Structure formats: C-alpha cells, structure tokens
CSV table of C-alpha atoms and ligand atoms in Angstrom, one decimal:
chain,number,residue,atom,x,y,z
A,1,MET,CA,90.1,101.4,119.7
A,2,THR,CA,87.4,101.1,117.1
A,3,GLU,CA,85.5,97.8,117.5
A,4,PRO,CA,84.8,95.7,114.4
A,5,LEU,CA,81.1,95.3,113.6
A,6,THR,CA,79.7,91.8,114.1
A,7,ARG,CA,76.3,92.5,112.5
A,8,GLY,CA,74.6,95.1,110.5
A,9,LEU,CA,76.2,97.7,108.2
A,10,PHE,CA,77.0,101.3,109.0
A,11,ILE,CA,76.9,103.7,106.0
A,12,THR,CA,77.5,107.5,106.4
A,13,LEU,CA,76.8,110.3,104.0
A,14,GLU,CA,79.0,113.3,104.0
A,15,GLY,CA,79.5,116.6,102.1
A,16,GLY,CA,79.1,120.4,102.4
A,17,GLU,CA,75.8,122.3,102.5
A,18,GLY,CA,73.6,121.8,99.4
A,19,ALA,CA,75.2,118.5,98.4
A,20,GLY,CA,71.8,116.7,98.4
A,21,LYS,CA,72.6,114.3,101.3
A,22,SER,CA,69.2,114.2,102.9
A,23,THR,CA,67.4,113.5,99.6
A,24,GLN,CA,69.9,110.8,98.8
A,25,ALA,CA,69.7,109.2,102.3
A,26,ARG,CA,65.9,109.0,101.9
A,27,LEU,CA,66.2,107.3,98.4
A,28,LEU,CA,68.9,105.0,99.7
A,29,ASP,CA,66.7,104.0,102.6
A,30,ASP,CA,63.9,103.1,100.0
A,31,ALA,CA,66.2,101.3,97.7
A,32,LEU,CA,67.8,99.1,100.4
A,33,ALA,CA,64.3,98.4,102.0
A,34,ARG,CA,63.1,97.2,98.5
A,35,ARG,CA,66.0,94.8,98.6
A,36,GLY,CA,64.6,93.4,101.8
A,37,ARG,CA,67.1,95.1,104.2
A,38,LYS,CA,65.9,96.6,107.5
A,39,VAL,CA,67.1,100.2,107.4
A,40,LEU,CA,67.5,102.8,110.1
A,41,ARG,CA,68.0,106.4,108.7
A,42,THR,CA,69.4,108.9,111.1
A,43,ARG,CA,71.4,112.1,111.3
A,44,GLU,CA,74.0,114.2,113.1
A,45,PRO,CA,74.2,116.2,115.2
A,46,GLY,CA,71.1,114.4,116.7
A,47,GLY,CA,69.6,111.0,116.2
A,48,ALA,CA,68.7,110.5,119.9
A,49,PRO,CA,66.7,112.7,122.3
A,50,GLY,CA,69.7,114.1,124.2
A,51,ALA,CA,71.7,114.5,121.1
A,52,GLU,CA,68.8,116.4,119.4
A,53,GLN,CA,68.9,118.8,122.4
A,54,LEU,CA,72.6,119.3,121.8
A,55,ARG,CA,71.9,119.9,118.1
A,56,GLU,CA,69.6,122.8,119.0
A,57,PHE,CA,72.3,124.3,121.1
A,58,LEU,CA,75.1,123.8,118.5
A,59,LEU,CA,73.2,125.0,115.5
A,60,LYS,CA,70.9,127.8,116.8
A,61,GLY,CA,72.2,131.2,117.7
A,62,ASP,CA,75.7,131.8,118.9
A,63,HIS,CA,76.9,129.6,121.7
A,64,GLY,CA,80.2,131.3,122.3
A,65,LEU,CA,82.0,128.1,123.2
A,66,SER,CA,85.8,127.7,122.6
A,67,LEU,CA,86.5,125.5,119.6
A,68,ARG,CA,87.7,122.4,121.6
A,69,ALA,CA,84.6,122.7,123.8
A,70,GLU,CA,82.5,122.8,120.6
A,71,VAL,CA,84.2,119.7,119.3
A,72,LEU,CA,83.6,117.9,122.6
A,73,LEU,CA,79.9,118.8,122.4
A,74,HIS,CA,79.7,117.3,118.9
A,75,PHE,CA,81.3,114.2,120.3
A,76,ALA,CA,79.0,114.1,123.3
A,77,ALA,CA,76.0,114.2,120.9
A,78,ARG,CA,77.7,111.5,118.8
A,79,LEU,CA,78.3,109.2,121.7
A,80,ASP,CA,74.7,109.5,122.8
A,81,HIS,CA,73.6,108.8,119.3
A,82,ILE,CA,75.9,105.7,119.0
A,83,GLU,CA,74.9,104.2,122.3
A,84,ARG,CA,71.2,104.9,122.2
A,85,THR,CA,70.4,104.5,118.4
A,86,ILE,CA,73.2,103.3,116.2
A,87,ARG,CA,74.7,100.4,118.1
A,88,PRO,CA,71.4,98.8,119.0
A,89,ALA,CA,70.4,98.9,115.3
A,90,LEU,CA,73.7,97.4,114.2
A,91,ASP,CA,73.5,94.7,116.8
A,92,ALA,CA,70.0,93.8,115.5
A,93,GLY,CA,71.5,93.4,112.0
A,94,GLN,CA,70.1,96.5,110.5
A,95,VAL,CA,71.6,98.8,107.9
A,96,VAL,CA,72.2,102.2,109.5
A,97,ILE,CA,72.3,105.2,107.1
A,98,CYS,CA,73.6,108.3,108.9
A,99,ASP,CA,73.5,111.8,107.4
A,100,ARG,CA,76.9,113.1,108.7
A,101,PHE,CA,79.2,111.5,111.2
A,102,PHE,CA,82.8,112.3,112.5
A,103,ASP,CA,84.1,113.3,109.0
A,104,SER,CA,81.9,116.4,109.4
A,105,THR,CA,83.7,117.3,112.6
A,106,LEU,CA,87.1,117.0,110.9
A,107,ALA,CA,85.8,119.0,107.9
A,108,TYR,CA,83.8,121.8,109.7
A,109,GLN,CA,85.7,122.2,113.0
A,110,GLY,CA,89.1,120.9,111.9
A,111,TYR,CA,89.5,122.3,108.4
A,112,GLY,CA,86.8,125.0,108.3
A,113,LEU,CA,87.0,126.7,111.7
A,114,ALA,CA,90.5,125.8,112.7
A,115,HIS,CA,92.0,126.1,109.1
A,116,GLY,CA,93.5,122.6,109.3
A,117,ASP,CA,95.4,123.2,112.6
A,118,PRO,CA,97.3,119.9,113.2
A,119,ALA,CA,96.7,120.1,117.0
A,120,LEU,CA,92.9,120.3,116.5
A,121,LEU,CA,92.9,117.5,113.9
A,122,GLU,CA,94.9,115.3,116.3
A,123,PHE,CA,92.4,116.1,119.1
A,124,ILE,CA,89.5,115.1,116.9
A,125,ALA,CA,91.4,111.9,115.8
A,126,ARG,CA,91.8,110.9,119.4
A,127,LEU,CA,88.0,111.4,120.1
A,128,ILE,CA,87.2,109.3,117.0
A,129,ASP,CA,89.3,106.5,118.4
A,130,LEU,CA,87.7,106.9,121.9
A,131,THR,CA,84.1,106.8,120.5
A,132,GLY,CA,85.0,103.5,118.9
A,133,LEU,CA,82.8,103.2,115.8
A,134,MET,CA,84.0,103.3,112.2
A,135,PRO,CA,81.6,103.3,109.3
A,136,ASN,CA,81.8,100.4,106.9
A,137,LEU,CA,81.4,102.9,104.0
A,138,THR,CA,81.3,106.7,103.8
A,139,LEU,CA,79.8,108.2,100.7
A,140,LEU,CA,81.1,111.7,100.1
A,141,LEU,CA,78.8,113.8,97.9
A,142,ALA,CA,80.9,116.4,96.1
A,143,VAL,CA,79.3,119.3,94.2
A,144,PRO,CA,80.9,122.5,93.0
A,145,ARG,CA,80.3,125.4,95.4
A,146,THR,CA,78.4,127.4,92.8
A,147,LEU,CA,75.8,124.6,92.4
A,148,ALA,CA,75.7,124.1,96.2
A,149,ARG,CA,75.0,127.8,96.7
A,150,THR,CA,72.2,127.8,94.1
A,151,ARG,CA,70.6,124.7,95.8
A,152,MET,CA,70.8,126.4,99.2
A,153,GLN,CA,69.1,129.5,97.8
A,154,GLN,CA,66.3,127.5,96.2
A,155,ARG,CA,65.8,125.5,99.4
A,156,GLY,CA,65.4,128.7,101.4
A,157,GLY,CA,64.3,128.4,105.0
A,158,GLY,CA,66.3,129.1,108.2
A,159,SER,CA,70.0,128.7,108.0
A,160,ASP,CA,72.1,127.3,110.9
A,161,ARG,CA,75.2,129.0,112.3
A,162,TYR,CA,77.6,127.0,110.1
A,163,GLU,CA,75.6,127.7,106.9
A,164,ARG,CA,75.8,131.4,107.7
A,165,LEU,CA,79.6,131.5,107.7
A,166,ASP,CA,81.4,133.1,104.8
A,167,GLU,CA,82.4,131.6,101.4
A,168,ALA,CA,86.0,131.1,102.5
A,169,PHE,CA,84.9,128.9,105.3
A,170,HIS,CA,82.8,126.7,103.0
A,171,LEU,CA,85.7,126.4,100.5
A,172,ARG,CA,87.9,125.2,103.4
A,173,VAL,CA,85.3,122.6,104.4
A,174,ALA,CA,85.1,121.3,100.8
A,175,ASP,CA,88.9,121.1,100.6
A,176,GLY,CA,88.9,119.4,104.0
A,177,PHE,CA,86.5,116.7,102.8
A,178,ARG,CA,88.8,116.1,99.8
A,179,ARG,CA,91.8,115.7,102.0
A,180,ILE,CA,89.9,113.4,104.4
A,181,ALA,CA,88.8,111.2,101.4
A,182,ASP,CA,92.3,111.1,100.0
A,183,GLN,CA,93.6,109.8,103.4
A,184,ALA,CA,90.9,107.0,103.7
A,185,PRO,CA,90.3,105.6,100.2
A,186,GLY,CA,89.3,102.2,101.5
A,187,ARG,CA,86.4,103.6,103.5
A,188,ILE,CA,85.4,106.8,101.6
A,189,ALA,CA,83.9,106.8,98.1
A,190,THR,CA,83.7,110.3,96.5
A,191,ILE,CA,80.5,110.6,94.4
A,192,ASP,CA,80.0,113.4,91.8
A,193,ALA,CA,76.7,114.7,93.1
A,194,GLY,CA,76.3,117.5,90.5
A,195,GLY,CA,74.0,115.4,88.3
A,196,ASP,CA,70.3,114.8,88.7
A,197,VAL,CA,68.9,113.0,91.7
A,198,GLU,CA,68.4,109.7,90.0
A,199,GLN,CA,71.9,109.7,88.5
A,200,VAL,CA,73.5,110.4,91.9
A,201,GLN,CA,71.3,107.7,93.5
A,202,GLN,CA,72.5,105.1,90.9
A,203,ALA,CA,76.1,106.1,91.6
A,204,LEU,CA,75.6,105.6,95.3
A,205,LEU,CA,74.1,102.1,94.8
A,206,THR,CA,76.9,101.2,92.4
A,207,GLU,CA,79.5,102.0,95.1
A,208,ILE,CA,77.6,100.1,97.8
A,209,ASP,CA,77.3,97.0,95.6
A,210,ARG,CA,81.0,97.3,94.6
A,211,ARG,CA,82.3,97.8,98.2
A,212,LEU,CA,80.0,96.0,100.6
A,213,PRO,CA,78.9,92.4,100.9
A,214,ALA,CA,75.4,91.7,99.5
B,301,TMP,P1,72.5,119.6,108.4
B,301,TMP,O1,71.7,118.7,109.2
B,301,TMP,O2,71.7,120.5,107.6
B,301,TMP,O3,73.6,118.8,107.6
B,301,TMP,O4,73.2,120.6,109.4
B,301,TMP,C1,74.2,120.2,110.3
B,301,TMP,C2,75.2,121.3,110.4
B,301,TMP,O5,76.1,121.0,111.5
B,301,TMP,C3,76.0,121.5,109.2
B,301,TMP,O6,76.2,122.8,109.0
B,301,TMP,C4,77.3,120.8,109.5
B,301,TMP,C5,77.4,121.0,111.0
B,301,TMP,N1,78.2,120.0,111.7
B,301,TMP,C6,79.4,120.3,112.3
B,301,TMP,O7,79.9,121.5,112.2
B,301,TMP,N2,80.2,119.4,112.9
B,301,TMP,C7,79.7,118.1,113.0
B,301,TMP,O8,80.4,117.2,113.7
B,301,TMP,C8,78.5,117.7,112.5
B,301,TMP,C9,77.9,116.3,112.6
B,301,TMP,C10,77.7,118.7,111.8
C-alpha cells in the first residue's frame, strides 16, 4: 500500500523525449528555492549510486532482458532511489522534484514496448503498490511529436536505447501518457509544453500553486 506523506512534497515531471523536462526541473528548483523551500532535484532511472549503475545497464547498449525482467530492473532502481534519496529528503521536509518516475514505466514499457498489454500494465500496477510512494503532483509535459523530434535533433549527443526506437514506439508512449493522465486527473496535470521555456515554467508554477498547499 502507498503510505501517505507526513512531511515534504513529492513532485514528478513526466513526458516523452524532447518535452523539456530537465530544463523545467532546473527552473522549478530555482523558483521554489527563491520561495524559501529546500529542494532536492533528482531523476530516474538513477538518483542514488546503485540506481545510477542500473541506469547505465538499462540505457546503454542492448541488454537483451525479457520485458518483465526489464520492468523489475526499473523498479529495483526506483526502490533504491526511494529508500536512499527520496524518502530521507521528504522526511526532512524537503520538496523533491523528480525527472521521471513510475508513470514512465507505464508509458515506455507498458504502452510503448508492450503495446498496452493489460497483463503487463497490471504487473506494473502491482509493483507501484509494492514500492509504496505516490507523488503529490505529477506534471506531464506534452508536446507534439514533430516539435519533440526537432528538439532532439537540435540537442544532438548520444541517444539511449529507448530514444533510438522507431516513431511508432514514441507515438505509443505519447498516447500512453495521455491515457495515464486521463485515469489519474487528481494527481496528474497535463501542461502544454510547446511554448517557450518561460511560458511553460509559468504554467507549471500555476498548477503547483493551484493544486498544492503553500
Ligand atoms: P532521460 O533521462 O533522458 O529521460 O532518459 C531516460 C530514458 O529511460 C527515457 O528514454 C525513458 C526511459 N525510461 C523507461 O523506459 N522506463 C522508466 O521507468 C524510466 C524511469 C525511464
């Protein structure tokens, strides 16, 4: 069962490649710090030494794992991240801003790789329950695929094994995120992230002010 938070606030950022999550997470960190909040900014897969090693394994090259094994590895990294990094920060009353969390497993493995297979979605749902931490707010950054692709091309650099998958996969991921958001309107706010960086940041802060206690 997911435990209620007693202190701190847990905010996750989600979206496909090229949605601008990392930039927005950084700006959000600055904005909340200016308001006097102590902020921890982190990411998945990763966010703790062991989880970062699993990130290397999951994102570099071709690991050849079966899909359920891959899902379990994402959750092993997540549990390490929760226990070593996220929980202690929340217990200390901090705001934790996390670039990706379990919605990415639902979208990428559940909808993207498994084409929305109900058995895999149920498998992931049970793991979500077992890991026992629910974000207070999830900000889903939505951009049209054409814009996301342009941003990815401009960014350049090495692409991970999910980024390299074909267009149909990325469209399934985007559709998956939409479905996930439709099923959890109380937790997930979808933000139009197609505008300029400052506009998007303002939209994120507006949602935070509207949905979370001061
Ligand atoms: P990023 O740090 O650039 O967002 O890359 C992380 C990649 O890992 C991205 O392609 C999404 C993918 N991913 C999954 O497939 N499942 C997950 O559970 C998580 C957290 C990330």
